[in-house]
CSV table of C-alpha atoms in Angstrom, one decimal:
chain,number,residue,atom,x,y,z
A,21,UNK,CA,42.8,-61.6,13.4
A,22,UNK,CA,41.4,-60.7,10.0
A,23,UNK,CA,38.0,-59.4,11.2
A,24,UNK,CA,39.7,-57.0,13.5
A,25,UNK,CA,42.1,-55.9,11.1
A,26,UNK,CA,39.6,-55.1,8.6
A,27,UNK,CA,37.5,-53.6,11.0
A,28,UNK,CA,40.4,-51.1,12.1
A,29,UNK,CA,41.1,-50.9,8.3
A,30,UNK,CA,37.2,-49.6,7.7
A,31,UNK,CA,37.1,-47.4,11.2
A,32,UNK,CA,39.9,-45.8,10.0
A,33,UNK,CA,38.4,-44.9,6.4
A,34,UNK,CA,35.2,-43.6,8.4
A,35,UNK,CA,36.9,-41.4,10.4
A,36,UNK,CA,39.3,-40.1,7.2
A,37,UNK,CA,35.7,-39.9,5.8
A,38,UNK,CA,34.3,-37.7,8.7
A,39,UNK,CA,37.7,-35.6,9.3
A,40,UNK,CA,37.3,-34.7,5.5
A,41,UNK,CA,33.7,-33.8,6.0
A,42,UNK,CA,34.2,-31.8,9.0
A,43,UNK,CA,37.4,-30.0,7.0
A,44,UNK,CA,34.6,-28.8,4.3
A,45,UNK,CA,32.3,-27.6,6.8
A,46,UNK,CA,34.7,-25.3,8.2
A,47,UNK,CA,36.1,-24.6,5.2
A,48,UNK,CA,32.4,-23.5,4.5
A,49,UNK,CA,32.0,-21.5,7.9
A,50,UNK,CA,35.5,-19.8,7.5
A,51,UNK,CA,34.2,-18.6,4.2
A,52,UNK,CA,30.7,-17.5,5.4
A,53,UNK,CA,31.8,-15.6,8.5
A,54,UNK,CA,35.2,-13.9,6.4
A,55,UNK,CA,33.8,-10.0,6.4
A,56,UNK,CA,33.1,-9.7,2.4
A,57,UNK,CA,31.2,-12.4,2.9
A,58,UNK,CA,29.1,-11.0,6.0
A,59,UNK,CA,28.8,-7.9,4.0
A,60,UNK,CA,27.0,-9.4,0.9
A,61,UNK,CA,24.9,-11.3,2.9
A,62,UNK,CA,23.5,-7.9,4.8
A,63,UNK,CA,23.5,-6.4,1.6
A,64,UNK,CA,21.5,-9.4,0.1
A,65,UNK,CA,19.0,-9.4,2.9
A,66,UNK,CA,18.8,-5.6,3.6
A,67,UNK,CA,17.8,-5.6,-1.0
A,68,UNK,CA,15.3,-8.5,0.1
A,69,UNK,CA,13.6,-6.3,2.8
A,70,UNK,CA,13.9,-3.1,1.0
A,71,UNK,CA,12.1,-4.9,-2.4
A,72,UNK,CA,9.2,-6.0,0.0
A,73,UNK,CA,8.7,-2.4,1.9
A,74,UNK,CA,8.3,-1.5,-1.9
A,75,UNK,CA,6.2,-3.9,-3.2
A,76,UNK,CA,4.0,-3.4,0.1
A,77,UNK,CA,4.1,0.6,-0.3
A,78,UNK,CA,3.0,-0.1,-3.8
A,79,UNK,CA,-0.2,-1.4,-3.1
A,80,UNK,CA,-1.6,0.8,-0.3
A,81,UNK,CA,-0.5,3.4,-2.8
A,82,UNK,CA,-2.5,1.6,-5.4
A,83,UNK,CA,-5.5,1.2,-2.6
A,84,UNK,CA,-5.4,4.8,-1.0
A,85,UNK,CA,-4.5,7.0,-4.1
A,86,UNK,CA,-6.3,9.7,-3.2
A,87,UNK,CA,-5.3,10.3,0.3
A,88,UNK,CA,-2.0,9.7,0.2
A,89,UNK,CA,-1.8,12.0,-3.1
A,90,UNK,CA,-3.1,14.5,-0.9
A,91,UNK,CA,-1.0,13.9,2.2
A,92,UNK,CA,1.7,14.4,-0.8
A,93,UNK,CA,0.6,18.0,-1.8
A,94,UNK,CA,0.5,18.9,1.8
A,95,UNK,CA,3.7,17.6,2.8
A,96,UNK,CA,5.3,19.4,-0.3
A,97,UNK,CA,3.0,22.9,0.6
A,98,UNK,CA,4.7,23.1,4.5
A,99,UNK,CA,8.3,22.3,2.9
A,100,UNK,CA,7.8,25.2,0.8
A,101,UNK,CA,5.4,27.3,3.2
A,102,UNK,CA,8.3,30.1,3.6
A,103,UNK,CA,8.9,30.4,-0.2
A,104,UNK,CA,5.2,30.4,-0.7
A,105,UNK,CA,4.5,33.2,1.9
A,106,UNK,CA,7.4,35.5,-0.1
A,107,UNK,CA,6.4,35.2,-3.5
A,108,UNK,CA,2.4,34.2,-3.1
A,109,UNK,CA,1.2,37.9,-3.0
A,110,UNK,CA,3.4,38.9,-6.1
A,111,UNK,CA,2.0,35.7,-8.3
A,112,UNK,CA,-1.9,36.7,-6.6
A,113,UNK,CA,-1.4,40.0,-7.9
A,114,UNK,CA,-0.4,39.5,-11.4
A,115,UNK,CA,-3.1,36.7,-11.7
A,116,UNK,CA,-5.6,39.6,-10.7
A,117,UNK,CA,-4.3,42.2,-13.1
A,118,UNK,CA,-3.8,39.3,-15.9
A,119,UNK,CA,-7.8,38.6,-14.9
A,120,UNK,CA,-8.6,42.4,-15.1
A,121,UNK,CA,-6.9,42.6,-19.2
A,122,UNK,CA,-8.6,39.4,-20.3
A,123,UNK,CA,-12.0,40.9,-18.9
A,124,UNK,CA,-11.1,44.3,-20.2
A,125,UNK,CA,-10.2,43.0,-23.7
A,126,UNK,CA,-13.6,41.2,-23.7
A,127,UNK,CA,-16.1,43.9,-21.6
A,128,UNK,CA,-15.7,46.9,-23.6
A,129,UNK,CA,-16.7,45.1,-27.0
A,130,UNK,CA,-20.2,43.7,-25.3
A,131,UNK,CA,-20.7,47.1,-24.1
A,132,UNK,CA,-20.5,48.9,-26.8
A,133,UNK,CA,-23.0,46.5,-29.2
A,134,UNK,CA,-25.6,46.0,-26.7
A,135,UNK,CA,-25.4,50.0,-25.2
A,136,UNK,CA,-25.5,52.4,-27.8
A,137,UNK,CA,-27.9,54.9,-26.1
A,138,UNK,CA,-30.1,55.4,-28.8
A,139,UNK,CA,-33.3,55.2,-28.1
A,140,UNK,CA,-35.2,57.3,-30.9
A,141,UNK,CA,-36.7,54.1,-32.6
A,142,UNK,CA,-40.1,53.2,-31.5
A,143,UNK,CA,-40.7,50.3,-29.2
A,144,UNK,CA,-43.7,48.0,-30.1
A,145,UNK,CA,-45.7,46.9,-27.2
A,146,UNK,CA,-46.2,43.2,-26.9
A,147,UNK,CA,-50.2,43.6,-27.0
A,148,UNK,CA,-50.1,45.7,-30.6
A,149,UNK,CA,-51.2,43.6,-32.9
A,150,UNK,CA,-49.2,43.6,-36.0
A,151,UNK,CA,-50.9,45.3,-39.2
């Protein structure tokens, strides 16, 4: 009678053994599917797949500079096309007239030096020879 007393004596720790061990996995699952817990996991995993859409937009960035920095500009140019269209012919016109002072300020002083309208002096003909 001993053997089968001791083996009810060790079937009964196993299954304390397993009954605990099942008891901690569902304490586990209780806590994993309890809605904080869902909600830091789907924050944890949406940061994980935001981080590599950056890390990939980085590099084409850093392989395509050029046409994406153009796609850029003209992504920003249609946003503002309506703004643009108002106040474009106002900033065209004062860079013409701020064009036509610089060129005014610097024209009349060439003018003046290089066109006198004297012509009284002489004006030696390349073949003279010089006495």
């Amino acid at each position: 009678m001993p053997r089968t007393r001791n083996r009810l004596i060790a079937a009964a720790r196993r299954s304390m053994l397993q009954r605990a061990e099942l008891h901690r996995r569902l304490d586990v699952a209780k806590a994993a599917l309890k809605p904080g817990a869902l909600v830091a996991r789907g924050k944890y995993r949406i940061g994980e797949k935001v981080d590599d859409v950056a890390i990939a937009a980085r590099q084409e960035f850093r392989n395509n500079r050029l046409p994406i920095a153009l796609a850029a500009a003209a992504g920003v140019a249609w946003l503002l096309r309506e703004p643009i269209k108002e106040h474009a012919p106002r900033v065209t016109r004062k860079i013409q007239e701020l064009a036509h002072a610089i060129t005014d300020r610097v024209r009349p002083a060439d003018q003046t030096d290089a066109d006198d309208g004297d012509y009284s002096e002489p004006v030696e003909n390349d073949d003279e020879a010089v006495q």
